[in-house]
C-alpha positions as YAML, in Angstrom:
chain: A
units: angstrom
residues:
- id: 1
  name: MET
  ca: [7.75, 17.76, -110.20]
- id: 2
  name: LYS
  ca: [4.57, 19.81, -109.91]
- id: 3
  name: PRO
  ca: [1.30, 18.07, -110.85]
- id: 4
  name: THR
  ca: [-0.65, 19.58, -113.73]
- id: 5
  name: PHE
  ca: [-3.56, 21.78, -112.70]
- id: 6
  name: LEU
  ca: [-7.00, 20.55, -113.70]
- id: 7
  name: LYS
  ca: [-9.32, 21.72, -116.44]
- id: 8
  name: PRO
  ca: [-13.03, 21.01, -117.13]
- id: 9
  name: LYS
  ca: [-13.89, 17.41, -118.06]
- id: 10
  name: ASP
  ca: [-10.82, 16.02, -116.26]
- id: 11
  name: LYS
  ca: [-11.41, 12.84, -114.28]
- id: 12
  name: VAL
  ca: [-10.91, 12.80, -110.51]
- id: 13
  name: ALA
  ca: [-10.57, 9.49, -108.66]
- id: 14
  name: ILE
  ca: [-12.60, 9.22, -105.45]
- id: 15
  name: ILE
  ca: [-10.92, 6.68, -103.20]
- id: 16
  name: ALA
  ca: [-10.95, 5.85, -99.48]
- id: 17
  name: PRO
  ca: [-7.46, 4.98, -98.16]
- id: 18
  name: SER
  ca: [-8.43, 5.19, -94.50]
- id: 19
  name: GLY
  ca: [-11.76, 4.98, -92.64]
- id: 20
  name: ARG
  ca: [-15.04, 3.47, -93.86]
- id: 21
  name: VAL
  ca: [-17.42, 5.65, -95.86]
- id: 22
  name: PHE
  ca: [-21.03, 5.43, -96.98]
- id: 23
  name: LYS
  ca: [-22.43, 6.65, -100.28]
- id: 24
  name: GLU
  ca: [-24.69, 9.20, -98.61]
- id: 25
  name: ASP
  ca: [-21.62, 10.78, -96.94]
- id: 26
  name: LEU
  ca: [-20.25, 11.83, -100.31]
- id: 27
  name: SER
  ca: [-23.21, 13.08, -102.33]
- id: 28
  name: GLU
  ca: [-23.01, 16.78, -101.46]
- id: 29
  name: ASN
  ca: [-19.35, 17.24, -102.33]
- id: 30
  name: ILE
  ca: [-19.62, 15.04, -105.40]
- id: 31
  name: ASP
  ca: [-22.27, 17.50, -106.59]
- id: 32
  name: PHE
  ca: [-19.76, 20.27, -105.95]
- id: 33
  name: LEU
  ca: [-17.15, 18.44, -108.01]
- id: 34
  name: THR
  ca: [-19.50, 17.98, -110.95]
- id: 35
  name: SER
  ca: [-20.50, 21.66, -110.71]
- id: 36
  name: LEU
  ca: [-16.85, 22.38, -111.56]
- id: 37
  name: GLU
  ca: [-17.31, 20.25, -114.71]
- id: 38
  name: LEU
  ca: [-15.00, 17.59, -113.32]
- id: 39
  name: VAL
  ca: [-15.81, 13.89, -113.64]
- id: 40
  name: PRO
  ca: [-15.75, 11.71, -110.49]
- id: 41
  name: VAL
  ca: [-14.48, 8.13, -110.88]
- id: 42
  name: PHE
  ca: [-15.18, 5.95, -107.85]
- id: 43
  name: GLY
  ca: [-12.72, 3.35, -106.66]
- id: 44
  name: GLU
  ca: [-14.02, -0.18, -107.02]
- id: 45
  name: ASN
  ca: [-13.75, -0.83, -103.29]
- id: 46
  name: ILE
  ca: [-14.61, 2.61, -101.94]
- id: 47
  name: PHE
  ca: [-17.63, 1.38, -99.97]
- id: 48
  name: ALA
  ca: [-15.96, -1.78, -98.68]
- id: 49
  name: ASP
  ca: [-15.98, -2.44, -94.95]
- id: 50
  name: PHE
  ca: [-13.31, -4.19, -92.90]
- id: 51
  name: ASN
  ca: [-13.27, -4.33, -89.10]
- id: 52
  name: ASN
  ca: [-9.86, -4.95, -87.59]
- id: 53
  name: GLY
  ca: [-10.30, -3.03, -84.36]
- id: 54
  name: TYR
  ca: [-11.15, -0.03, -86.53]
- id: 55
  name: LEU
  ca: [-13.68, 0.29, -89.34]
- id: 56
  name: TYR
  ca: [-11.54, 0.62, -92.45]
- id: 57
  name: ALA
  ca: [-12.76, 1.24, -96.00]
- id: 58
  name: GLY
  ca: [-11.81, -2.31, -96.90]
- id: 59
  name: THR
  ca: [-8.78, -4.48, -96.31]
- id: 60
  name: ILE
  ca: [-5.29, -3.14, -96.95]
- id: 61
  name: GLN
  ca: [-5.31, -4.99, -100.27]
- id: 62
  name: GLN
  ca: [-8.64, -3.47, -101.32]
- id: 63
  name: ARG
  ca: [-7.50, 0.04, -100.47]
- id: 64
  name: LEU
  ca: [-4.16, -0.54, -102.19]
- id: 65
  name: GLN
  ca: [-5.94, -1.73, -105.31]
- id: 66
  name: ASP
  ca: [-8.02, 1.45, -105.58]
- id: 67
  name: PHE
  ca: [-5.12, 3.78, -104.82]
- id: 68
  name: GLN
  ca: [-2.74, 2.04, -107.24]
- id: 69
  name: TYR
  ca: [-5.35, 2.20, -109.99]
- id: 70
  name: ALA
  ca: [-5.76, 5.94, -109.41]
- id: 71
  name: LEU
  ca: [-1.98, 6.48, -109.41]
- id: 72
  name: ASP
  ca: [-1.38, 4.55, -112.62]
- id: 73
  name: ASN
  ca: [-4.40, 5.45, -114.77]
- id: 74
  name: ASP
  ca: [-3.41, 8.22, -117.20]
- id: 75
  name: GLU
  ca: [-7.01, 9.40, -117.47]
- id: 76
  name: ILE
  ca: [-7.13, 10.21, -113.76]
- id: 77
  name: LYS
  ca: [-5.80, 13.74, -113.21]
- id: 78
  name: ALA
  ca: [-6.29, 13.99, -109.43]
- id: 79
  name: ILE
  ca: [-7.05, 11.78, -106.43]
- id: 80
  name: TRP
  ca: [-9.58, 13.15, -103.95]
- id: 81
  name: CYS
  ca: [-9.61, 11.16, -100.73]
- id: 82
  name: ALA
  ca: [-13.07, 10.38, -99.38]
- id: 83
  name: ARG
  ca: [-12.16, 10.89, -95.72]
- id: 84
  name: GLY
  ca: [-9.46, 10.62, -93.10]
- id: 85
  name: GLY
  ca: [-9.56, 8.54, -89.95]
- id: 86
  name: TYR
  ca: [-6.74, 6.01, -89.96]
- id: 87
  name: GLY
  ca: [-5.15, 3.72, -92.53]
- id: 88
  name: ALA
  ca: [-3.23, 5.83, -95.06]
- id: 89
  name: VAL
  ca: [0.14, 4.98, -93.52]
- id: 90
  name: GLN
  ca: [-0.57, 1.26, -94.06]
- id: 91
  name: LEU
  ca: [-0.44, 1.83, -97.82]
- id: 92
  name: ILE
  ca: [2.58, 4.08, -98.33]
- id: 93
  name: ASP
  ca: [5.31, 1.42, -98.39]
- id: 94
  name: GLN
  ca: [3.29, -1.04, -100.47]
- id: 95
  name: LEU
  ca: [2.30, 1.35, -103.27]
- id: 96
  name: ASN
  ca: [4.33, 1.44, -106.47]
- id: 97
  name: TRP
  ca: [5.06, 5.12, -106.98]
- id: 98
  name: ASP
  ca: [7.18, 4.73, -110.16]
- id: 99
  name: LYS
  ca: [4.62, 5.90, -112.72]
- id: 100
  name: PHE
  ca: [3.33, 8.62, -110.41]
- id: 101
  name: LEU
  ca: [6.85, 9.99, -109.91]
- id: 102
  name: ASN
  ca: [7.27, 10.38, -113.66]
- id: 103
  name: LYS
  ca: [3.94, 12.17, -113.98]
- id: 104
  name: PRO
  ca: [2.55, 13.25, -110.60]
- id: 105
  name: LYS
  ca: [-1.08, 14.19, -110.04]
- id: 106
  name: TRP
  ca: [-2.77, 16.05, -107.21]
- id: 107
  name: ILE
  ca: [-3.57, 14.06, -104.07]
- id: 108
  name: ILE
  ca: [-6.22, 15.92, -102.09]
- id: 109
  name: GLY
  ca: [-7.40, 15.66, -98.49]
- id: 110
  name: TYR
  ca: [-6.46, 16.39, -94.88]
- id: 111
  name: SER
  ca: [-6.36, 14.73, -91.46]
- id: 112
  name: ASP
  ca: [-5.06, 11.15, -92.00]
- id: 113
  name: ILE
  ca: [-4.13, 12.13, -95.59]
- id: 114
  name: THR
  ca: [-1.27, 14.07, -93.97]
- id: 115
  name: ALA
  ca: [0.68, 10.81, -94.28]
- id: 116
  name: PHE
  ca: [0.66, 11.21, -98.08]
- id: 117
  name: HIS
  ca: [1.37, 14.94, -97.88]
- id: 118
  name: ASN
  ca: [4.48, 14.45, -95.76]
- id: 119
  name: HIS
  ca: [5.75, 11.46, -97.76]
- id: 120
  name: LEU
  ca: [5.37, 13.14, -101.15]
- id: 121
  name: ASN
  ca: [6.48, 16.61, -100.04]
- id: 122
  name: ASN
  ca: [9.78, 14.98, -99.00]
- id: 123
  name: TRP
  ca: [10.14, 14.07, -102.69]
- id: 124
  name: ASN
  ca: [9.38, 17.71, -103.59]
- id: 125
  name: ILE
  ca: [6.02, 16.74, -105.08]
- id: 126
  name: PRO
  ca: [3.25, 19.19, -104.10]
- id: 127
  name: THR
  ca: [-0.07, 17.96, -102.70]
- id: 128
  name: LEU
  ca: [-3.31, 19.68, -101.77]
- id: 129
  name: HIS
  ca: [-4.37, 19.97, -98.12]
- id: 130
  name: ALA
  ca: [-8.10, 20.66, -98.45]
- id: 131
  name: ILE
  ca: [-11.54, 19.31, -97.67]
- id: 132
  name: THR
  ca: [-12.22, 15.61, -98.11]
- id: 133
  name: VAL
  ca: [-15.28, 14.35, -99.97]
- id: 134
  name: LYS
  ca: [-16.92, 13.34, -96.70]
- id: 135
  name: LYS
  ca: [-17.43, 16.37, -94.53]
- id: 136
  name: LEU
  ca: [-17.44, 16.66, -90.78]
- id: 137
  name: ASN
  ca: [-20.79, 16.96, -89.01]
- id: 138
  name: LEU
  ca: [-20.97, 20.65, -89.89]
- id: 139
  name: SER
  ca: [-21.21, 22.94, -92.90]
- id: 140
  name: TYR
  ca: [-18.18, 24.04, -94.88]
- id: 141
  name: THR
  ca: [-17.77, 27.75, -95.53]
- id: 142
  name: LYS
  ca: [-17.89, 29.16, -99.05]
- id: 143
  name: GLU
  ca: [-14.17, 29.92, -98.69]
- id: 144
  name: SER
  ca: [-13.45, 26.21, -98.23]
- id: 145
  name: PHE
  ca: [-14.99, 25.52, -101.63]
- id: 146
  name: GLN
  ca: [-13.67, 28.64, -103.35]
- id: 147
  name: THR
  ca: [-10.08, 28.01, -102.33]
- id: 148
  name: PHE
  ca: [-10.39, 24.33, -103.31]
- id: 149
  name: LYS
  ca: [-11.46, 25.44, -106.77]
- id: 150
  name: LYS
  ca: [-8.66, 28.01, -107.05]
- id: 151
  name: ALA
  ca: [-6.05, 25.49, -105.98]
- id: 152
  name: ILE
  ca: [-6.98, 22.67, -108.36]
- id: 153
  name: PHE
  ca: [-7.41, 24.99, -111.35]
- id: 154
  name: GLY
  ca: [-4.17, 26.84, -110.71]
- id: 155
  name: GLU
  ca: [-5.68, 30.22, -109.87]
- id: 156
  name: GLU
  ca: [-3.85, 32.63, -107.58]
- id: 157
  name: LEU
  ca: [-3.98, 31.57, -103.93]
- id: 158
  name: TYR
  ca: [-3.26, 34.20, -101.31]
- id: 159
  name: TYR
  ca: [-4.37, 34.61, -97.71]
- id: 160
  name: GLU
  ca: [-4.56, 37.56, -95.36]
- id: 161
  name: ILE
  ca: [-5.94, 36.92, -91.89]
- id: 162
  name: PRO
  ca: [-6.15, 39.06, -88.74]
- id: 163
  name: GLY
  ca: [-3.36, 39.03, -86.19]
- id: 164
  name: ASN
  ca: [-3.44, 37.15, -82.90]
- id: 165
  name: PRO
  ca: [-1.96, 38.26, -79.55]
- id: 166
  name: LEU
  ca: [0.17, 35.09, -79.45]
- id: 167
  name: ASN
  ca: [1.72, 35.68, -82.88]
- id: 168
  name: LYS
  ca: [5.44, 36.25, -83.37]
- id: 169
  name: THR
  ca: [6.31, 38.67, -86.15]
- id: 170
  name: GLY
  ca: [8.66, 38.06, -89.05]
- id: 171
  name: ASN
  ca: [8.95, 37.43, -92.78]
- id: 172
  name: VAL
  ca: [10.33, 34.25, -94.36]
- id: 173
  name: GLN
  ca: [10.16, 32.22, -97.55]
- id: 174
  name: GLY
  ca: [10.21, 28.44, -97.62]
- id: 175
  name: LYS
  ca: [8.44, 25.21, -98.45]
- id: 176
  name: LEU
  ca: [5.05, 24.74, -96.78]
- id: 177
  name: VAL
  ca: [4.74, 21.31, -95.16]
- id: 178
  name: GLY
  ca: [2.80, 19.60, -92.39]
- id: 179
  name: GLY
  ca: [-0.87, 18.95, -91.74]
- id: 180
  name: ASN
  ca: [-2.41, 17.03, -88.87]
- id: 181
  name: LEU
  ca: [-0.10, 17.14, -85.85]
- id: 182
  name: SER
  ca: [-0.95, 13.62, -84.67]
- id: 183
  name: ILE
  ca: [0.07, 12.23, -88.05]
- id: 184
  name: ILE
  ca: [3.25, 14.35, -88.24]
- id: 185
  name: TYR
  ca: [4.15, 13.00, -84.79]
- id: 186
  name: SER
  ca: [3.35, 9.40, -85.76]
- id: 187
  name: LEU
  ca: [5.61, 9.59, -88.84]
- id: 188
  name: ASN
  ca: [8.63, 10.90, -86.93]
- id: 189
  name: GLY
  ca: [11.48, 8.40, -87.18]
- id: 190
  name: SER
  ca: [10.13, 6.85, -90.39]
- id: 191
  name: LEU
  ca: [10.93, 7.39, -94.07]
- id: 192
  name: SER
  ca: [7.93, 9.72, -94.20]
- id: 193
  name: ALA
  ca: [9.14, 12.03, -91.43]
- id: 194
  name: LEU
  ca: [9.39, 15.65, -92.57]
- id: 195
  name: ASN
  ca: [12.88, 16.54, -93.72]
- id: 196
  name: GLY
  ca: [14.68, 19.24, -95.65]
- id: 197
  name: ASP
  ca: [15.62, 22.86, -95.09]
- id: 198
  name: ASN
  ca: [13.67, 26.12, -95.27]
- id: 199
  name: LEU
  ca: [10.47, 24.45, -94.06]
- id: 200
  name: ILE
  ca: [7.41, 26.39, -92.95]
- id: 201
  name: LEU
  ca: [5.35, 24.05, -90.81]
- id: 202
  name: PHE
  ca: [1.54, 24.02, -90.70]
- id: 203
  name: MET
  ca: [-0.21, 22.08, -87.93]
- id: 204
  name: GLU
  ca: [-3.78, 21.42, -86.80]
- id: 205
  name: ASP
  ca: [-5.54, 18.76, -84.73]
- id: 206
  name: TRP
  ca: [-8.67, 17.68, -82.91]
- id: 207
  name: ASN
  ca: [-9.91, 15.21, -80.29]
- id: 208
  name: GLU
  ca: [-6.61, 15.08, -78.43]
- id: 209
  name: ASN
  ca: [-5.93, 15.49, -74.72]
- id: 210
  name: TRP
  ca: [-3.91, 18.56, -73.79]
- id: 211
  name: TYR
  ca: [-1.20, 16.41, -72.21]
- id: 212
  name: HIS
  ca: [-0.92, 14.49, -75.48]
- id: 213
  name: LEU
  ca: [-0.54, 17.77, -77.37]
- id: 214
  name: ASP
  ca: [2.40, 18.51, -75.06]
- id: 215
  name: ARG
  ca: [3.79, 15.02, -75.69]
- id: 216
  name: MET
  ca: [3.67, 15.52, -79.47]
- id: 217
  name: LEU
  ca: [5.32, 18.92, -79.31]
- id: 218
  name: MET
  ca: [8.03, 17.58, -77.01]
- id: 219
  name: ASN
  ca: [8.71, 14.89, -79.61]
- id: 220
  name: LEU
  ca: [9.02, 17.47, -82.40]
- id: 221
  name: LYS
  ca: [11.33, 19.53, -80.20]
- id: 222
  name: ARG
  ca: [13.58, 16.63, -79.16]
- id: 223
  name: SER
  ca: [13.74, 15.26, -82.71]
- id: 224
  name: GLY
  ca: [14.97, 18.64, -83.91]
- id: 225
  name: LEU
  ca: [12.07, 19.52, -86.20]
- id: 226
  name: LEU
  ca: [10.96, 22.61, -84.25]
- id: 227
  name: GLY
  ca: [14.55, 23.83, -84.17]
- id: 228
  name: LYS
  ca: [15.03, 23.80, -87.94]
- id: 229
  name: ILE
  ca: [11.73, 25.17, -89.29]
- id: 230
  name: LYS
  ca: [11.69, 28.76, -90.54]
- id: 231
  name: GLY
  ca: [8.09, 29.52, -89.56]
- id: 232
  name: LEU
  ca: [5.01, 27.97, -87.94]
- id: 233
  name: ILE
  ca: [1.37, 28.28, -89.00]
- id: 234
  name: VAL
  ca: [-1.13, 27.04, -86.40]
- id: 235
  name: GLY
  ca: [-4.57, 26.12, -87.69]
- id: 236
  name: SER
  ca: [-7.66, 24.98, -85.82]
- id: 237
  name: PHE
  ca: [-7.43, 22.88, -82.67]
- id: 238
  name: THR
  ca: [-10.94, 21.65, -81.91]
- id: 239
  name: ARG
  ca: [-12.66, 19.29, -79.46]
- id: 240
  name: MET
  ca: [-9.52, 19.15, -77.37]
- id: 241
  name: ASP
  ca: [-9.32, 17.33, -74.02]
- id: 242
  name: ILE
  ca: [-12.79, 16.39, -72.69]
- id: 243
  name: GLN
  ca: [-15.98, 18.41, -72.97]
- id: 244
  name: GLU
  ca: [-16.66, 18.41, -69.21]
- id: 245
  name: GLU
  ca: [-13.34, 20.15, -68.54]
- id: 246
  name: ASN
  ca: [-13.01, 22.37, -71.60]
- id: 247
  name: PRO
  ca: [-15.50, 25.26, -71.98]
- id: 248
  name: GLU
  ca: [-14.09, 25.80, -75.49]
- id: 249
  name: PHE
  ca: [-14.55, 22.19, -76.55]
- id: 250
  name: LEU
  ca: [-16.71, 23.15, -79.55]
- id: 251
  name: ALA
  ca: [-14.76, 26.30, -80.44]
- id: 252
  name: GLU
  ca: [-12.70, 26.34, -83.63]
- id: 253
  name: TYR
  ca: [-9.57, 27.66, -81.91]
- id: 254
  name: ASP
  ca: [-8.85, 26.24, -78.47]
- id: 255
  name: SER
  ca: [-7.12, 28.70, -76.12]
- id: 256
  name: MET
  ca: [-5.40, 26.13, -73.92]
- id: 257
  name: SER
  ca: [-3.96, 24.34, -76.97]
- id: 258
  name: TYR
  ca: [-2.70, 27.64, -78.31]
- id: 259
  name: GLN
  ca: [-1.07, 28.49, -74.96]
- id: 260
  name: ILE
  ca: [0.73, 25.14, -74.91]
- id: 261
  name: ILE
  ca: [2.03, 25.66, -78.47]
- id: 262
  name: HIS
  ca: [2.98, 29.25, -77.69]
- id: 263
  name: GLN
  ca: [5.06, 28.14, -74.70]
- id: 264
  name: TYR
  ca: [7.00, 25.73, -76.90]
- id: 265
  name: MET
  ca: [7.69, 28.38, -79.54]
- id: 266
  name: GLU
  ca: [8.74, 31.22, -77.22]
- id: 267
  name: ASN
  ca: [12.46, 30.47, -77.51]
- id: 268
  name: TYR
  ca: [12.51, 30.05, -81.29]
- id: 269
  name: ASN
  ca: [13.21, 33.22, -83.25]
- id: 270
  name: ILE
  ca: [10.84, 32.53, -86.14]
- id: 271
  name: PRO
  ca: [7.47, 33.95, -87.24]
- id: 272
  name: VAL
  ca: [4.48, 32.12, -85.76]
- id: 273
  name: CYS
  ca: [0.80, 32.70, -86.45]
- id: 274
  name: PHE
  ca: [-2.25, 31.34, -84.66]
- id: 275
  name: GLY
  ca: [-5.79, 31.04, -85.94]
- id: 276
  name: PHE
  ca: [-5.16, 30.08, -89.56]
- id: 277
  name: PRO
  ca: [-8.48, 28.88, -91.06]
- id: 278
  name: ALA
  ca: [-7.66, 25.26, -91.88]
- id: 279
  name: GLY
  ca: [-8.15, 21.93, -90.17]
- id: 280
  name: HIS
  ca: [-11.03, 20.03, -88.56]
- id: 281
  name: THR
  ca: [-13.43, 22.93, -88.88]
- id: 282
  name: GLY
  ca: [-16.01, 24.26, -91.29]
- id: 283
  name: ASP
  ca: [-13.55, 26.88, -92.51]
- id: 284
  name: ASN
  ca: [-10.95, 24.54, -94.01]
- id: 285
  name: ARG
  ca: [-9.15, 26.49, -96.71]
- id: 286
  name: ALA
  ca: [-6.92, 24.93, -99.31]
- id: 287
  name: LEU
  ca: [-3.14, 24.82, -98.87]
- id: 288
  name: LEU
  ca: [-0.69, 23.80, -101.58]
- id: 289
  name: MET
  ca: [1.68, 21.68, -99.52]
- id: 290
  name: GLY
  ca: [5.24, 21.18, -100.71]
- id: 291
  name: THR
  ca: [5.24, 24.52, -102.57]
- id: 292
  name: GLU
  ca: [7.18, 27.71, -101.99]
- id: 293
  name: VAL
  ca: [5.40, 30.39, -99.96]
- id: 294
  name: GLU
  ca: [6.13, 33.79, -98.50]
- id: 295
  name: PHE
  ca: [4.93, 33.97, -94.91]
- id: 296
  name: THR
  ca: [4.63, 37.38, -93.24]
- id: 297
  name: VAL
  ca: [3.45, 37.97, -89.68]
- id: 298
  name: SER
  ca: [3.01, 41.58, -88.61]
- id: 299
  name: GLU
  ca: [1.36, 42.98, -85.49]
- id: 300
  name: ASN
  ca: [-2.06, 43.32, -87.12]
- id: 301
  name: TYR
  ca: [-2.24, 40.73, -89.89]
- id: 302
  name: VAL
  ca: [-0.75, 37.58, -91.43]
- id: 303
  name: ASN
  ca: [-0.04, 37.06, -95.12]
- id: 304
  name: LEU
  ca: [0.54, 33.72, -96.82]
- id: 305
  name: ASN
  ca: [1.42, 34.04, -100.48]
- id: 306
  name: PHE
  ca: [2.00, 31.01, -102.73]
- id: 307
  name: ILE
  ca: [4.92, 31.86, -105.00]
...
């Protein structure tokens, strides 16, 4: 059930299933989309504003309306989420996925959009973990854009990154799943919790206390997820704990977070890599979630090959 890759002049829906967005937040990456000869189609309610203890991009009904339209409209070939934040999980059980399941299309984004990645990857429908339309308060690298382009147009996607002292060597094949650790954790015990065999888990996060990182990993351990995955890819962990206590608060790869993860993975005999360039960072490279990959960790380098 793989979505069709895009071609020039295809229409891409721009919708906001989670946090509030402003038009000026989107202009730069909309220009990037049009430079690829793709046509942006904005959701009717994309700039709506609803405060319910959090500033959502409209009420649940408004966000559902835009997402359902994008799912059902045959002219829309992909759905690019405007931003993360919180709110995607509110929509999953109320959306009608019937037409989408017969003819899936790419759903693109990261952070809170992990809720859609996990839910759809359980149905063996691939999704694209990549930059959102709204960027963080930093500049994206050229690789973030280049790999986005390769992924949506179906060009070969392959990564080789340097080794890390915390890595565990090995070679496995499996289905790449995961995304933002906080969202993976929040979905555990629900219909959207990651399931299946031969899973290679990717995780990243930001703005979490170190003790909460431990809490989330303990949950994944006790629920059995860490015990059944075939490999682990650790992306960026940024702005962790509090700035006054963390000298690496603004670093892309937080050493304390990596040590905590490493301690959890020591007793699992699977390949693990640290420092993969994806997550809440300027170097946020595209990952085809729910697809088969070959994952190789050697002493000096890491390879991730999409099969």
